[in-house]
Amino acid sequence: MINDKLPKIWYGGDYNPEQWDEAFWSEDVRMFKLAGINVATLNVFSWALNQPDENTYNFEWLDEQMDRLYRNGIYICLATSTGAHPAWMAKRHPDVLRVDFYGRKRAFGGRHNSCPNSPAYRKYSSRMADKLAERYKDHPGLLIWHVSNEYGGYCYCESCAESFRRWLQSRYGSLDKLNKAWNTRFWGHTFYDWDEIVPPNDLSEEREGNRTYFQGISLDYRRFQSASLLECYKLEHDQIKKHTPTIPVTTNLMGTYPELDYFAWAKEMDVVSWDNYPRLNTPVSYTAMVHDLMRGLKSGQPFILMEQTPSQQNWQPYNSLKRPGVMRLWSYQAVARGADTVMFFQLRRSIGACEKYHGAVIEHVGHEHTRVFRECAELGIELEQLSDKLLDSRVESKVAIMFDWENRWAVELSSGPTVSLNYVDEVHKYYDALYQLNIQADMICVEEELSKYDVVIAPVLYMIKPGFAEKMEAFVRGGGTFITTFFSGIVNEHDLVTLGGYPGKLRSLLGIWAEEIDALYPDQKNEIVLTQPWGSLHGTYACQILCDLIHSEGAEIKAVYGSDFYKGMPAITVNRFGSGEAWYVATSPDSAFLAGFMSNICESKGIKPLLPYQKGVEVSKRIKEDISYYFVLNHNQEPTEVGLGNEQFINELSGEVVENTVIVPANGVSILSNKKS
Amino acid sequence: MINDKLPKIWYGGDYNPEQWDEAFWSEDVRMFKLAGINVATLNVFSWALNQPDENTYNFEWLDEQMDRLYRNGIYICLATSTGAHPAWMAKRHPDVLRVDFYGRKRAFGGRHNSCPNSPAYRKYSSRMADKLAERYKDHPGLLIWHVSNEYGGYCYCESCAESFRRWLQSRYGSLDKLNKAWNTRFWGHTFYDWDEIVPPNDLSEEREGNRTYFQGISLDYRRFQSASLLECYKLEHDQIKKHTPTIPVTTNLMGTYPELDYFAWAKEMDVVSWDNYPRLNTPVSYTAMVHDLMRGLKSGQPFILMEQTPSQQNWQPYNSLKRPGVMRLWSYQAVARGADTVMFFQLRRSIGACEKYHGAVIEHVGHEHTRVFRECAELGIELEQLSDKLLDSRVESKVAIMFDWENRWAVELSSGPTVSLNYVDEVHKYYDALYQLNIQADMICVEEELSKYDVVIAPVLYMIKPGFAEKMEAFVRGGGTFITTFFSGIVNEHDLVTLGGYPGKLRSLLGIWAEEIDALYPDQKNEIVLTQPWGSLHGTYACQILCDLIHSEGAEIKAVYGSDFYKGMPAITVNRFGSGEAWYVATSPDSAFLAGFMSNICESKGIKPLLPYQKGVEVSKRIKEDISYYFVLNHNQEPTEVGLGNEQFINELSGEVVENTVIVPANGVSILSNKKS
Amino acid sequence: MINDKLPKIWYGGDYNPEQWDEAFWSEDVRMFKLAGINVATLNVFSWALNQPDENTYNFEWLDEQMDRLYRNGIYICLATSTGAHPAWMAKRHPDVLRVDFYGRKRAFGGRHNSCPNSPAYRKYSSRMADKLAERYKDHPGLLIWHVSNEYGGYCYCESCAESFRRWLQSRYGSLDKLNKAWNTRFWGHTFYDWDEIVPPNDLSEEREGNRTYFQGISLDYRRFQSASLLECYKLEHDQIKKHTPTIPVTTNLMGTYPELDYFAWAKEMDVVSWDNYPRLNTPVSYTAMVHDLMRGLKSGQPFILMEQTPSQQNWQPYNSLKRPGVMRLWSYQAVARGADTVMFFQLRRSIGACEKYHGAVIEHVGHEHTRVFRECAELGIELEQLSDKLLDSRVESKVAIMFDWENRWAVELSSGPTVSLNYVDEVHKYYDALYQLNIQADMICVEEELSKYDVVIAPVLYMIKPGFAEKMEAFVRGGGTFITTFFSGIVNEHDLVTLGGYPGKLRSLLGIWAEEIDALYPDQKNEIVLTQPWGSLHGTYACQILCDLIHSEGAEIKAVYGSDFYKGMPAITVNRFGSGEAWYVATSPDSAFLAGFMSNICESKGIKPLLPYQKGVEVSKRIKEDISYYFVLNHNQEPTEVGLGNEQFINELSGEVVENTVIVPANGVSILSNKKS
């Protein structure tokens, strides 16, 4: 349990009473109670209010808010307020201001605006955390710490340049090693002094859109900036832990946000929390994947849904309303995949500045007689009923998909072979194939312990870190099934090519050699032709983006290319290795192929769907002690009947016994439990 | 009359003899006479020539030109030459150079390039106006003053920052009030010292495309920059008025140019003038609307068409020639809508730099035997015939459409609900519906006195300024018809939301509450379904962009939505209020709906078309004393017959009597007069 | 012969042994020999390695490489290593860093990164050339010098500003003349002091995409930057020539690269070399044209194909593999059009940084058992067979097409009449028409001596330099056929319009007057209607982009426009002038018209196709002494039969006698020789 002070699904969201007159506060509390809200996130953007100058601190307003909320049964997720520095700090300590990718020193404005290597920012942000933790360490309403807000963005200032050089010295020890790791003899980039190294941005090695002349420095700068921001988090975290060692500490992540290596971050967080803002046209399986990824950050521990909108957003081009029922549906999607909380941005809509058209539990009209509030209140009551049943339940998967931020950076920084390759999309293609089969998958890091998995999929695993190939060989040798794809095994952790033939260190495991890589134009396709029918797969499927021209070196050829000069060369291979199998998918197949492919693989390993597939219906399962909870989420716009096989269930929301089938309303949810089977 | 020295329609344009050797001057005058040209705008870009350094002035060339032109019967529109600062000034007084939106100090180049808060620019530009006015105050050829040229563009330099802070101090009095007006507790932006405030640009609060994090500061910066440029105008204006209190002063505006609040500017101008550069594919009703807007800037006073091209432009992507007759047709369009002048950029084409492919009365070939010159000369002769008949005639409308620059800024700066909303386009939809009905409309500011109007339309009036709601309530109570739309009544003059339910202060007048606002994707539509047939309207019409989800609070529901979860909710409502009616159009309808809607409204108020509608034919009417002048403009590519009802007219260009119908040639014009009916 | 040390077709490419451990070197040589490689380009990017600080030089590694290669029969194309400055130089001598178009001082990174007017860059780059030439002047393997690499890019720094002012002083002598040449009275830009002039970039007169407010300064800045970079080349060139006056010196050009006036450059080069990187979808006739242009730079002398990829590139969006046979086919295309070498970038693929996915003779796998290596080796053996047969052979053409970089700049900088006009594309349309007829054309500069040509085509020759009109009049008077097009003859070398009617100085030669120029929207077309059938031309053809509205002043009208208000006005005219003809094509015709047009013209001059046309088959001819070598290149994906007329040939690659027809395989090549006919 995240914090046993509040042993149920937490329900609430961001709350900014400091933007409002006292008159609103009692009305807020009245409505929170109507809605079943039990947690409020305070103090997210109050740095300027808390600290009007270098040495003055003002927390009275916060004392009052925390006391009032707690008196009314509402616990506090206490933010540290360092997500945006005060204007006076920007004026008096310009080192807090970032230099942007274009080399421009920024002025005061926006948020996510502090240089992570700024001495002033580090000093004042950690001191703020210290002061807050000291002051509220014994507050009975204090439920969890929320450090800063949505960390992100890189800086390229002189402080960062200097810290980068120190970071490099510590990483490489000598310029000789750095020159080698970055292959600086290319284009005569040899460094003779650490001071010659400048941050890679639009003034030096990079161009917009992750284009770089030197992958080595660009990759390291991403590592360095991710680590620099994490250091800022840790400085606050450590101050907090001094005073409240047992209160959990988190910061809100942003799903597949590209700039931070969240697996590294999660190590420093007591619990993962994240902000979920799908667009109207985001595939639901994509959102599901991101929930699973957030759960995977800490190897399956429940996470916090820290933010979602009750209705619409403001920063999308077209901010559609969430249709009736959709907010509830998506809230349960989070819970289904490991969230033990449902929280909103925001509890009351602000009246000015850029987020005033972002939905809130309490809209501008200010009363409870709105569609949005009614839906929030209905959900609040439902979650109250569920009490602590689901808390700490786990998702169990036999299939794992690897996701790696450093690999992603390297793929995106690659100059050639194609601009069409999107790492996250390729990962999602495999995830989606499993999702459509109602087969649960974990999203894991490449370091994850694999013994509980039967199948491990690593799409486009371009970068092979030390020890990884050996680990996968052991996994397969022991009976595991490993699947990887084109453009895998190419480079080491420095983005230096492993010589001797692609896929490098995975070559003997996969039993193939990739001689060349052809890039297809967006309007070009090739075909995957099965060498013989295999399960539901037969005939021809489309493929695109990249085609590796591979030769089998022992692997069985399951399918070949259907056209172009490499017609007949292998497209899908499997290599028996020890007791297991290693698969190579040499191109990016269409979804029909992947559905059949994943189905065949899972069937061969005895991995069964949670429930029979029904179009538009998502199924996930959480397990607690000996009870399984099946979440049946109907994303269709009409009621849908879902088969349940031969088992009997209890509908946790209605209390009824359910057998054979369940009919789930449009945008509706059923939570069905039975003894763990 | 703008200036009774020249009591006829002024005809001429920009003339730059200083770019040419003396040999060309007499040829110019010969050709001007052939073309009936009686006004030349001199000195627009001659600052560097007039003033080679800080203390030297050289006007001999100008003396000579003015004398020569006047001797030949050509009057002078005398510009002050401050539209582009000299290179020496940029070098020696870098404060005249702007800092751009991206934070870059600009170098010498282009035009519209002076910082409006630059001490050097203000000093030298006002001194130039002083010197010119003193020198030419008694010149008999001096017809009108033309201050600077096409004011526009914003600056973000340190001078502007300082002036902005002073402007804010004067506007708000205290930082407390400013912090409140900008809602700075959002994202912890509280200011404790005026010096902490920096201009909102790409380095601070804004991003390209009118995106901002803080609407408050961005809105105020637009007000401030518009006012700063206006101050520059006023400094010159005041110097001129010292010497020539009775000669009119103007500066050339640019129609719907977004950056300046032209209603505020017009207050300081004796007469409005503007530059009309439609593209080949600009709807003619759009140009008509802009003429009406320019007329509306000074509540219906005649205006000056200061620039148009005789043939083609140079700065469009594809600079099509104006087809034969089109220059004349568009010239009369201006006159039809209130212009008492027809002027060109330019009289002679320059031989070098970026405008050398911009059309001119005298083309590069240099003689009069060109299509363009012939058309210019024919028009000149025609205008000569019209003499002073039309001068000072007025356009009379019973319908007014409100246009407000501050509202426009606020709409464009809004983050959400959609990027598809374009204020000017929404205004134009209503204008176009009236235009297609041959019903004349005035374009007015929100402060305009309304007693002469029966119908007032305020599309997307998002910002409600103090007193406005009360004013409109009085207008409707007294029998007026008020029409407004979705996304109206939302905020006050600081862009702070009016709490308690949209449309805020207009809620009781309109008798509705807008609970939510749905944003549609570009490929999405909803439908407007009439609750019962109404005039020519019945059945279903398409709507798009935004859909307010409204509840009637007393208003009659004329139409409802046809689909989505808010199917059946009101889409069009009318509220009886006192003796009048207040309409709410909750979405953006297609043109078929708006045609029927405006027709029904006008019919109910007894407002009749000027003439029966004929596709492609524009009709406008000007009235002088007891004579009505009907301008019948055929934008079709074939001759078109237009019905005239039962009245008899005189064709002012042919002298013939016209009855029943008139046939207007392709791209042709008829001016028909009769006693005011 | 480029250098008679190696009297055969040179075969090799860029080689960077300094990026590799010694272990690779012997393997490299073994594989070079397998592939028939006889030239390696060394030292391209080794500045940082060669010179670790201001006063230390280190060439031992290069001694070793040169010796080793030479011992193994491989000659050296020795680069001067100045294509990218060292990091230490950027740090200690920041004047080497450019200021970019946006006004930003760049930091260390990338390549092509040195300011051409930087004192430090000039000092150290010329000293490097001096040191290298002195050291290797007697090395027996030294075949040719390769100065820097792919010169390009402009700088806008203060050093450049100062040099620009000096360059202007020398060009114009006085500010008066400069002000006149730039027409600075437009927009009041008069300069009173040289120091007031600043480089035209995004901070001053220009905007991205070649947009400028002042064509005069922008045109001169292009001239100046091209000349500045050329001066850098010359500084190195002169140092080299001190030591090795007989070894040829080149630098690798880039085809139609826009920024440098290659005709001026070629004057300073002993032999032209260039880098050929077509995309998969580049028309083969475009590549052919560029080869011909490179040959034309030095009036027909053989050139060097310095770089091409053996397989794929890395910097295109989609880096397709060269299909089997295509590398050979395109290599022979270069030879067919005048190359006496076939060279690659690169001999061995690098393992890190941005070009690691650029194809190479030795791929990452490191052995010779790859498709790419096999194709390289097969070609190497073939070229070996050809020995010195083709060396110094010439291409002979009766048709010339003019190409002029200064004209191109002026066309691209023009504001109006259309953004659709692309100079190179217009030139290519005429080239392609000839190419499809198997008629050989030379690409020449406007100064070229014309006596050997029967037909000279100058598409869109907007800028007429002094003496050009007189030269063309003499050419036509003497019997030549001159063809030019719309938007020609408009301006002089300062981009100042020639007054008195377009096409200015060409008007009497062409016998027409262009009164107006209409710009068509991209979706608009007009028609060319033949006044009577002419050869294969009859009826109607489409035209687009621009339409000159012309009047004949003596020229015969061959075709008129088919629509719009200028329907019936001349579209194609021919003027008899002396013994010759001058043609005006008043618009941009479709390819069907141009095919017939060029066919008619050539037929009338007795110019015959090299071989009968066969779709997809390219034909070119080189002549040496009394032997003609016909290159028959089959770009089709199937074998194609090509008629040979009545002549007998020897197939140079097979030794067989060929008569009547030859069947060329898909992507195949035949080289057929016979006595010069």
Short mmCIF file of N, CA and C in Angstrom, two decimals, chain A residues 44-105:
data_model
loop_
_atom_site.label_atom_id
_atom_site.label_comp_id
_atom_site.label_asym_id
_atom_site.label_seq_id
_atom_site.Cartn_x
_atom_site.Cartn_y
_atom_site.Cartn_z
N VAL A 44 1.83 22.85 -5.84
CA VAL A 44 2.62 22.49 -7.02
C VAL A 44 3.37 23.70 -7.58
N PHE A 45 2.68 24.82 -7.68
CA PHE A 45 3.33 25.98 -8.30
C PHE A 45 3.34 27.20 -7.37
N SER A 46 3.71 27.01 -6.14
CA SER A 46 3.61 28.11 -5.17
C SER A 46 4.96 28.63 -4.73
N TRP A 47 6.00 28.35 -5.47
CA TRP A 47 7.33 28.77 -5.00
C TRP A 47 7.36 30.28 -4.76
N ALA A 48 6.87 31.03 -5.74
CA ALA A 48 6.92 32.49 -5.59
C ALA A 48 6.12 32.96 -4.38
N LEU A 49 5.05 32.26 -4.12
CA LEU A 49 4.23 32.62 -2.96
C LEU A 49 4.93 32.22 -1.66
N ASN A 50 5.53 31.05 -1.67
CA ASN A 50 6.20 30.54 -0.47
C ASN A 50 7.46 31.31 -0.11
N GLN A 51 8.10 31.82 -1.14
CA GLN A 51 9.41 32.43 -0.91
C GLN A 51 9.53 33.71 -1.72
N PRO A 52 9.15 34.84 -1.16
CA PRO A 52 9.15 36.09 -1.93
C PRO A 52 10.54 36.65 -2.19
N ASP A 53 11.54 36.19 -1.48
CA ASP A 53 12.91 36.59 -1.80
C ASP A 53 13.88 35.55 -1.25
N GLU A 54 15.15 35.81 -1.32
CA GLU A 54 16.15 34.80 -0.96
C GLU A 54 15.94 34.21 0.43
N ASN A 55 15.55 35.07 1.37
CA ASN A 55 15.58 34.61 2.75
C ASN A 55 14.25 34.63 3.48
N THR A 56 13.20 34.96 2.77
CA THR A 56 11.90 34.99 3.42
C THR A 56 11.06 33.81 2.97
N TYR A 57 10.45 33.15 3.92
CA TYR A 57 9.57 32.03 3.61
C TYR A 57 8.21 32.28 4.24
N ASN A 58 7.18 31.86 3.53
CA ASN A 58 5.82 32.15 3.95
C ASN A 58 4.97 30.93 3.70
N PHE A 59 4.71 30.16 4.79
CA PHE A 59 3.93 28.93 4.63
C PHE A 59 2.59 28.98 5.35
N GLU A 60 2.23 30.12 5.89
CA GLU A 60 0.98 30.18 6.66
C GLU A 60 -0.20 29.73 5.82
N TRP A 61 -0.23 30.23 4.59
CA TRP A 61 -1.37 29.86 3.73
C TRP A 61 -1.47 28.34 3.57
N LEU A 62 -0.30 27.69 3.53
CA LEU A 62 -0.28 26.25 3.31
C LEU A 62 -0.69 25.52 4.58
N ASP A 63 -0.22 26.03 5.71
CA ASP A 63 -0.67 25.47 7.00
C ASP A 63 -2.20 25.42 7.02
N GLU A 64 -2.77 26.55 6.66
CA GLU A 64 -4.21 26.70 6.75
C GLU A 64 -4.92 25.72 5.80
N GLN A 65 -4.40 25.60 4.59
CA GLN A 65 -5.03 24.71 3.61
C GLN A 65 -4.91 23.25 4.06
N MET A 66 -3.75 22.90 4.52
CA MET A 66 -3.55 21.49 4.93
C MET A 66 -4.44 21.16 6.11
N ASP A 67 -4.50 22.05 7.05
CA ASP A 67 -5.34 21.80 8.23
C ASP A 67 -6.81 21.68 7.82
N ARG A 68 -7.24 22.61 7.02
CA ARG A 68 -8.64 22.62 6.62
C ARG A 68 -9.01 21.35 5.87
N LEU A 69 -8.18 20.98 4.94
CA LEU A 69 -8.47 19.77 4.17
C LEU A 69 -8.50 18.55 5.08
N TYR A 70 -7.49 18.46 5.92
CA TYR A 70 -7.41 17.28 6.79
C TYR A 70 -8.62 17.20 7.73
N ARG A 71 -9.00 18.35 8.24
CA ARG A 71 -10.19 18.38 9.10
C ARG A 71 -11.42 17.85 8.36
N ASN A 72 -11.41 17.99 7.08
CA ASN A 72 -12.55 17.55 6.27
C ASN A 72 -12.33 16.18 5.64
N GLY A 73 -11.34 15.48 6.14
CA GLY A 73 -11.15 14.11 5.68
C GLY A 73 -10.39 13.97 4.38
N ILE A 74 -9.72 15.03 4.00
CA ILE A 74 -8.98 14.98 2.74
C ILE A 74 -7.49 15.02 3.03
N TYR A 75 -6.79 14.01 2.49
CA TYR A 75 -5.35 13.92 2.71
C TYR A 75 -4.60 14.76 1.68
N ILE A 76 -3.32 14.96 1.96
CA ILE A 76 -2.56 15.86 1.11
C ILE A 76 -1.40 15.15 0.41
N CYS A 77 -1.39 15.30 -0.89
CA CYS A 77 -0.22 14.98 -1.69
C CYS A 77 0.54 16.30 -1.78
N LEU A 78 1.66 16.39 -1.09
CA LEU A 78 2.30 17.69 -0.92
C LEU A 78 3.44 17.87 -1.92
N ALA A 79 3.22 18.81 -2.82
CA ALA A 79 4.26 19.12 -3.80
C ALA A 79 5.29 20.06 -3.18
N THR A 80 6.45 20.12 -3.80
CA THR A 80 7.51 20.93 -3.22
C THR A 80 7.60 22.32 -3.86
N SER A 81 6.77 22.56 -4.86
CA SER A 81 6.60 23.90 -5.45
C SER A 81 7.75 24.35 -6.35
N THR A 82 8.66 23.42 -6.66
CA THR A 82 9.86 23.85 -7.40
C THR A 82 9.75 23.61 -8.91
N GLY A 83 8.54 23.39 -9.37
CA GLY A 83 8.34 23.15 -10.81
C GLY A 83 8.50 24.39 -11.67
N ALA A 84 8.45 25.54 -11.04
CA ALA A 84 8.69 26.79 -11.79
C ALA A 84 9.30 27.79 -10.83
N HIS A 85 10.46 28.33 -11.18
CA HIS A 85 11.13 29.26 -10.26
C HIS A 85 10.45 30.63 -10.25
N PRO A 86 10.59 31.36 -9.16
CA PRO A 86 9.98 32.70 -9.08
C PRO A 86 10.66 33.69 -10.03
N ALA A 87 9.89 34.71 -10.38
CA ALA A 87 10.42 35.76 -11.25
C ALA A 87 11.61 36.47 -10.61
N TRP A 88 11.54 36.69 -9.31
CA TRP A 88 12.66 37.41 -8.66
C TRP A 88 13.95 36.60 -8.76
N MET A 89 13.82 35.29 -8.75
CA MET A 89 15.03 34.46 -8.82
C MET A 89 15.65 34.57 -10.22
N ALA A 90 14.80 34.59 -11.24
CA ALA A 90 15.30 34.74 -12.61
C ALA A 90 16.02 36.07 -12.76
N LYS A 91 15.47 37.07 -12.12
CA LYS A 91 16.05 38.42 -12.21
C LYS A 91 17.39 38.48 -11.47
N ARG A 92 17.40 37.96 -10.26
CA ARG A 92 18.59 38.14 -9.42
C ARG A 92 19.63 37.04 -9.59
N HIS A 93 19.21 35.89 -10.06
CA HIS A 93 20.14 34.77 -10.24
C HIS A 93 19.94 34.19 -11.64
N PRO A 94 20.41 34.90 -12.62
CA PRO A 94 20.12 34.46 -14.01
C PRO A 94 20.63 33.07 -14.33
N ASP A 95 21.49 32.52 -13.49
CA ASP A 95 21.94 31.15 -13.79
C ASP A 95 20.80 30.15 -13.70
N VAL A 96 19.68 30.51 -13.10
CA VAL A 96 18.55 29.57 -13.08
C VAL A 96 17.89 29.47 -14.46
N LEU A 97 18.13 30.44 -15.31
CA LEU A 97 17.49 30.44 -16.64
C LEU A 97 18.24 29.53 -17.59
N ARG A 98 17.52 28.79 -18.34
CA ARG A 98 18.13 27.89 -19.30
C ARG A 98 18.67 28.61 -20.52
N VAL A 99 19.61 27.96 -21.19
CA VAL A 99 19.96 28.30 -22.57
C VAL A 99 19.31 27.22 -23.42
N ASP A 100 18.59 27.61 -24.44
CA ASP A 100 17.81 26.61 -25.16
C ASP A 100 18.60 25.93 -26.27
N PHE A 101 17.95 25.03 -26.94
CA PHE A 101 18.59 24.24 -28.00
C PHE A 101 19.18 25.13 -29.09
N TYR A 102 18.59 26.31 -29.25
CA TYR A 102 19.06 27.23 -30.29
C TYR A 102 20.15 28.16 -29.79
N GLY A 103 20.58 27.92 -28.54
CA GLY A 103 21.68 28.71 -28.01
C GLY A 103 21.26 30.02 -27.37
N ARG A 104 19.98 30.18 -27.14
CA ARG A 104 19.48 31.45 -26.61
C ARG A 104 19.26 31.38 -25.10
N LYS A 105 19.79 32.33 -24.41
CA LYS A 105 19.52 32.46 -22.98
C LYS A 105 18.06 32.85 -22.83
#
